[in-house]
Short mmCIF file of C-alpha atoms in Angstrom, two decimals:
data_model
loop_
_atom_site.label_atom_id
_atom_site.label_comp_id
_atom_site.label_asym_id
_atom_site.label_seq_id
_atom_site.Cartn_x
_atom_site.Cartn_y
_atom_site.Cartn_z
CA GLU A 1 -8.72 -7.38 -30.48
CA GLY A 2 -9.05 -6.50 -34.15
CA GLY A 3 -9.48 -10.17 -35.05
CA VAL A 4 -12.25 -10.67 -32.52
CA GLY A 5 -14.02 -7.56 -33.79
CA GLU A 6 -13.81 -8.81 -37.35
CA ARG A 7 -15.20 -12.17 -36.37
CA VAL A 8 -18.12 -10.54 -34.49
CA PHE A 9 -18.79 -8.21 -37.41
CA SER A 10 -18.67 -11.03 -39.87
CA MET A 11 -21.52 -12.83 -38.04
CA VAL A 12 -23.94 -10.01 -38.78
CA GLY A 13 -26.32 -11.32 -41.40
CA PHE A 14 -24.97 -14.84 -41.21
CA GLU A 15 -26.51 -15.99 -37.92
CA PRO A 16 -28.20 -19.40 -37.99
CA ARG A 17 -31.77 -19.38 -39.21
CA VAL A 18 -34.41 -20.34 -36.62
CA CYS A 19 -37.17 -22.46 -38.02
CA ARG A 20 -40.60 -21.01 -37.18
CA PRO A 21 -43.42 -23.21 -38.30
CA VAL A 22 -46.49 -21.49 -39.71
CA PRO A 23 -49.30 -21.63 -37.08
CA GLY A 24 -52.13 -23.83 -38.06
CA LEU A 25 -55.74 -22.70 -38.43
CA LEU A 26 -57.99 -23.25 -35.46
CA GLU A 27 -60.93 -25.33 -36.40
CA PRO A 28 -64.21 -23.49 -35.74
CA SER A 29 -66.46 -24.71 -32.98
CA GLU A 30 -70.23 -24.69 -32.70
CA ASN A 31 -69.96 -22.72 -29.45
CA GLU A 32 -68.08 -19.82 -31.05
CA VAL A 33 -69.59 -16.36 -31.27
CA PHE A 34 -70.33 -15.45 -34.85
CA TRP A 35 -69.31 -12.07 -36.20
CA TRP A 36 -72.21 -10.25 -37.71
CA ASN A 37 -72.25 -7.22 -39.95
CA PRO A 38 -75.84 -6.09 -39.60
CA GLU A 39 -77.26 -3.46 -41.89
CA LEU A 40 -78.51 -0.68 -39.62
CA GLN A 41 -81.37 1.45 -40.80
CA HIS A 42 -81.34 4.71 -38.81
CA GLN A 43 -84.56 6.61 -38.29
CA ILE A 44 -84.98 10.15 -37.00
CA ILE A 45 -87.49 10.26 -34.16
CA TRP A 46 -88.69 13.78 -33.40
CA ASP A 47 -89.29 14.72 -29.75
CA ARG A 48 -92.44 16.79 -30.06
CA SER A 49 -92.34 17.71 -26.36
CA MET A 50 -89.02 19.52 -26.78
CA CYS A 51 -89.20 23.31 -26.33
CA CYS A 52 -92.83 23.01 -25.28
CA GLU A 53 -93.95 23.90 -21.78
CA ASN A 54 -96.33 21.61 -20.02
CA GLU A 55 -99.57 22.88 -18.60
CA GLY A 56 -98.06 23.21 -15.13
CA GLY A 57 -95.21 25.36 -16.45
CA LEU A 58 -97.58 27.70 -18.26
CA GLU A 59 -99.81 28.02 -15.21
CA ALA A 60 -96.82 28.70 -12.93
CA ARG A 61 -95.49 31.38 -15.27
CA GLU A 62 -98.86 33.13 -15.37
CA LEU A 63 -99.16 33.09 -11.57
CA VAL A 64 -95.64 34.46 -11.13
CA GLN A 65 -96.39 37.29 -13.57
CA GLN A 66 -99.53 38.13 -11.59
CA SER A 67 -97.57 38.15 -8.33
CA HIS A 68 -95.27 40.86 -9.70
CA LYS A 69 -98.28 43.11 -10.27
CA GLY A 70 -100.14 42.59 -7.02
CA ALA A 71 -100.84 40.31 -4.09
CA LEU A 72 -101.98 36.79 -4.93
CA PRO A 73 -104.89 35.18 -3.09
CA GLN A 74 -103.87 32.39 -0.74
CA ALA A 75 -105.50 29.79 -3.00
CA GLN A 76 -103.27 30.81 -5.92
CA ILE A 77 -100.18 30.82 -3.67
CA ASP A 78 -100.99 27.30 -2.54
CA ARG A 79 -101.51 26.20 -6.15
CA LEU A 80 -98.15 27.67 -7.22
CA LEU A 81 -96.32 26.01 -4.33
CA ALA A 82 -97.99 22.71 -5.19
CA LEU A 83 -96.63 23.03 -8.73
CA PHE A 84 -93.15 23.67 -7.31
CA ASP A 85 -93.42 20.61 -5.08
CA LYS A 86 -94.46 18.50 -8.06
CA ASP A 87 -91.59 19.78 -10.23
CA PRO A 88 -88.76 21.29 -8.11
CA LYS A 89 -86.94 22.56 -11.22
CA LEU A 90 -89.93 24.63 -12.27
CA VAL A 91 -88.99 27.49 -9.93
CA PHE A 92 -85.80 28.12 -11.93
CA HIS A 93 -87.55 28.94 -15.21
CA CYS A 94 -91.01 30.29 -14.44
CA GLY A 95 -90.19 34.00 -14.29
CA PHE A 96 -88.55 34.64 -10.92
CA SER A 97 -85.66 37.05 -11.45
CA PRO A 98 -83.50 39.30 -9.23
CA GLN A 99 -84.89 42.36 -11.00
CA LYS A 100 -88.49 41.42 -10.14
CA LEU A 101 -87.75 40.31 -6.57
CA PRO A 102 -88.46 43.71 -4.89
CA ASP A 103 -91.93 43.80 -6.47
CA LEU A 104 -92.61 40.25 -5.32
CA VAL A 105 -91.42 41.00 -1.78
CA GLU A 106 -93.77 43.96 -1.47
CA SER A 107 -96.78 42.31 -3.09
CA THR A 108 -96.58 38.74 -1.77
CA PRO A 109 -93.82 38.27 0.84
CA VAL A 110 -94.93 34.72 1.65
CA LEU A 111 -94.37 33.67 -1.94
CA ALA A 112 -91.04 35.54 -2.04
CA ILE A 113 -89.84 33.55 0.98
CA GLU A 114 -90.85 30.20 -0.52
CA ALA A 115 -89.33 31.08 -3.89
CA LEU A 116 -86.01 32.17 -2.36
CA LEU A 117 -85.78 29.02 -0.26
CA ARG A 118 -86.22 26.92 -3.40
CA LEU A 119 -83.74 29.08 -5.33
CA MET A 120 -80.96 28.59 -2.77
CA PRO A 121 -79.12 25.97 -4.87
CA SER A 122 -79.05 28.38 -7.83
CA SER A 123 -75.69 29.77 -8.93
CA ASN A 124 -77.43 33.17 -9.20
CA MET A 125 -78.48 33.23 -5.55
CA SER A 126 -76.00 36.04 -4.82
CA LEU A 127 -77.90 38.22 -7.33
CA TYR A 128 -81.16 37.61 -5.46
CA LEU A 129 -79.51 38.54 -2.16
CA ASP A 130 -78.06 41.70 -3.73
CA ALA A 131 -81.52 42.67 -4.94
CA LEU A 132 -82.93 42.03 -1.48
CA VAL A 133 -80.28 44.08 0.32
CA ASN A 134 -80.51 47.01 -2.11
CA MET A 135 -84.28 47.39 -2.19
CA PRO A 136 -85.94 50.05 -0.02
CA MET A 137 -86.33 48.88 3.55
CA SER A 138 -89.85 47.90 4.53
CA LEU A 139 -91.76 45.64 6.87
CA HIS A 140 -92.12 43.04 4.13
CA SER A 141 -88.41 42.97 3.29
CA MET A 142 -87.55 42.53 6.99
CA GLU A 143 -90.14 39.76 7.21
CA VAL A 144 -88.50 37.97 4.27
CA VAL A 145 -84.97 38.34 5.64
CA ASN A 146 -86.02 37.28 9.14
CA ARG A 147 -87.64 34.11 7.79
CA LEU A 148 -84.63 33.29 5.63
CA THR A 149 -82.19 33.70 8.51
CA THR A 150 -84.15 31.27 10.67
CA THR A 151 -84.40 28.68 7.88
CA VAL A 152 -81.07 28.69 6.05
CA ASP A 153 -77.54 29.93 6.68
CA LEU A 154 -77.13 33.28 4.95
CA PRO A 155 -73.73 34.88 4.31
CA THR A 156 -72.51 36.99 7.22
CA ASP A 157 -71.69 39.86 4.87
CA PHE A 158 -75.27 39.92 3.62
CA ILE A 159 -76.71 40.12 7.13
CA HIS A 160 -74.28 42.87 8.12
CA LEU A 161 -74.99 44.91 4.98
CA TYR A 162 -78.76 44.53 5.27
CA ILE A 163 -78.77 45.70 8.90
CA SER A 164 -76.48 48.62 8.03
CA ASN A 165 -78.92 49.64 5.29
CA CYS A 166 -81.81 49.42 7.75
CA ILE A 167 -79.98 51.72 10.17
CA THR A 168 -79.11 54.17 7.40
CA SER A 169 -82.74 54.25 6.23
CA CYS A 170 -83.86 55.20 9.73
CA GLU A 171 -81.27 57.96 9.98
CA VAL A 172 -81.99 59.68 6.65
CA ILE A 173 -85.79 59.77 6.83
CA LYS A 174 -87.11 63.26 7.56
CA ASP A 175 -90.66 62.60 8.67
CA LYS A 176 -90.52 62.05 12.47
CA TYR A 177 -93.60 59.86 12.59
CA MET A 178 -92.33 57.57 9.83
CA GLN A 179 -88.87 57.61 11.40
CA ASN A 180 -90.17 56.48 14.78
CA ARG A 181 -92.24 53.75 13.14
CA LEU A 182 -89.27 52.56 11.12
CA VAL A 183 -86.98 52.53 14.16
CA ARG A 184 -89.47 50.39 16.06
CA LEU A 185 -89.67 47.92 13.19
CA VAL A 186 -85.88 47.69 12.93
CA CYS A 187 -85.50 47.20 16.69
CA VAL A 188 -88.05 44.38 16.74
CA PHE A 189 -86.33 42.82 13.72
CA LEU A 190 -82.90 43.00 15.41
CA GLN A 191 -84.23 41.59 18.66
CA SER A 192 -85.58 38.61 16.71
CA LEU A 193 -82.18 38.04 15.10
CA ILE A 194 -80.42 38.18 18.46
CA ARG A 195 -82.88 35.85 20.20
CA ASN A 196 -82.59 33.35 17.34
CA LYS A 197 -78.80 33.55 17.70
CA ILE A 198 -78.37 34.85 14.16
CA ILE A 199 -76.33 37.73 15.60
CA ASN A 200 -73.74 36.97 18.26
CA ALA A 201 -70.88 38.87 19.86
CA ARG A 202 -68.16 36.60 18.47
CA LEU A 203 -69.05 36.79 14.77
CA HIS A 204 -70.60 40.25 14.58
CA ARG A 205 -68.56 42.46 16.92
CA ASP A 206 -68.36 45.39 14.49
CA LEU A 207 -72.05 45.09 13.69
CA LEU A 208 -73.01 45.16 17.37
CA ILE A 209 -71.04 48.37 17.86
CA GLU A 210 -72.99 49.92 15.00
CA VAL A 211 -76.30 48.73 16.45
CA GLN A 212 -75.40 50.12 19.90
CA ALA A 213 -74.74 53.52 18.37
CA PHE A 214 -78.11 53.27 16.64
CA CYS A 215 -79.83 52.50 19.95
CA ILE A 216 -78.16 55.46 21.67
CA GLU A 217 -79.18 57.79 18.85
CA PHE A 218 -82.83 56.75 19.17
CA SER A 219 -82.85 56.04 22.91
CA ARG A 220 -86.05 58.09 23.25
CA ILE A 221 -87.92 55.21 21.62
CA ARG A 222 -88.84 52.38 23.96
CA GLU A 223 -87.94 49.57 21.53
CA ALA A 224 -84.46 51.06 20.98
CA ALA A 225 -83.86 51.18 24.73
CA GLY A 226 -85.00 47.56 25.05
CA LEU A 227 -82.68 46.53 22.21
CA PHE A 228 -79.77 48.29 23.92
CA ARG A 229 -80.38 46.34 27.15
CA LEU A 230 -80.54 43.12 25.14
CA LEU A 231 -77.20 43.93 23.50
CA LYS A 232 -75.62 44.38 26.91
CA THR A 233 -76.52 40.79 27.79
CA LEU A 234 -74.31 39.60 24.91
CA GLU A 235 -71.16 41.17 26.31
#
């Protein structure tokens, strides 16, 4: 075994040399692609439109600022919506904000509805819904919520919380006349949600129990009694 090992070891470095001819150069052809090393002369081209609003953006921002201060005429609302249709991204940077939403809802609810529908894809949509649910209850806010529920799918938690706030607002108000008026508005609003199948017994069982208690508390009011009978049809 030792002899074989010595013979194997002795071959290291003394193996036969394999002849490898040097590869020849390939003759160039007329059809070959030539390698170019062009001298590039870079020029800085300034985009003068960058950071500058177009005329439509300036006009939209001015109209939105006016809407926060008071109701806009229908002609101005139509003009603003036309600008949004022309540039759908304009609604995201023309001044609509969750903090200003309550003012817009009270001054121009039609514009608030259209703006919220266009802002639905926004990642900040939850902030707009929070502002809507936390603002004082009014006819205009119920009008906005009712329109939204019939147009897009709103989170169930938002609907439940908004209705709970409506009920609480009716319960805490001291003036009887204003209380009765508010209860009627809430009852009509809830009847609309039920008839449009926004509220159903399967998804909103806890909410319906709360609404039934509300109807019993204000059973002296005709709209509350009618709402209670409508709730019984869902069972």
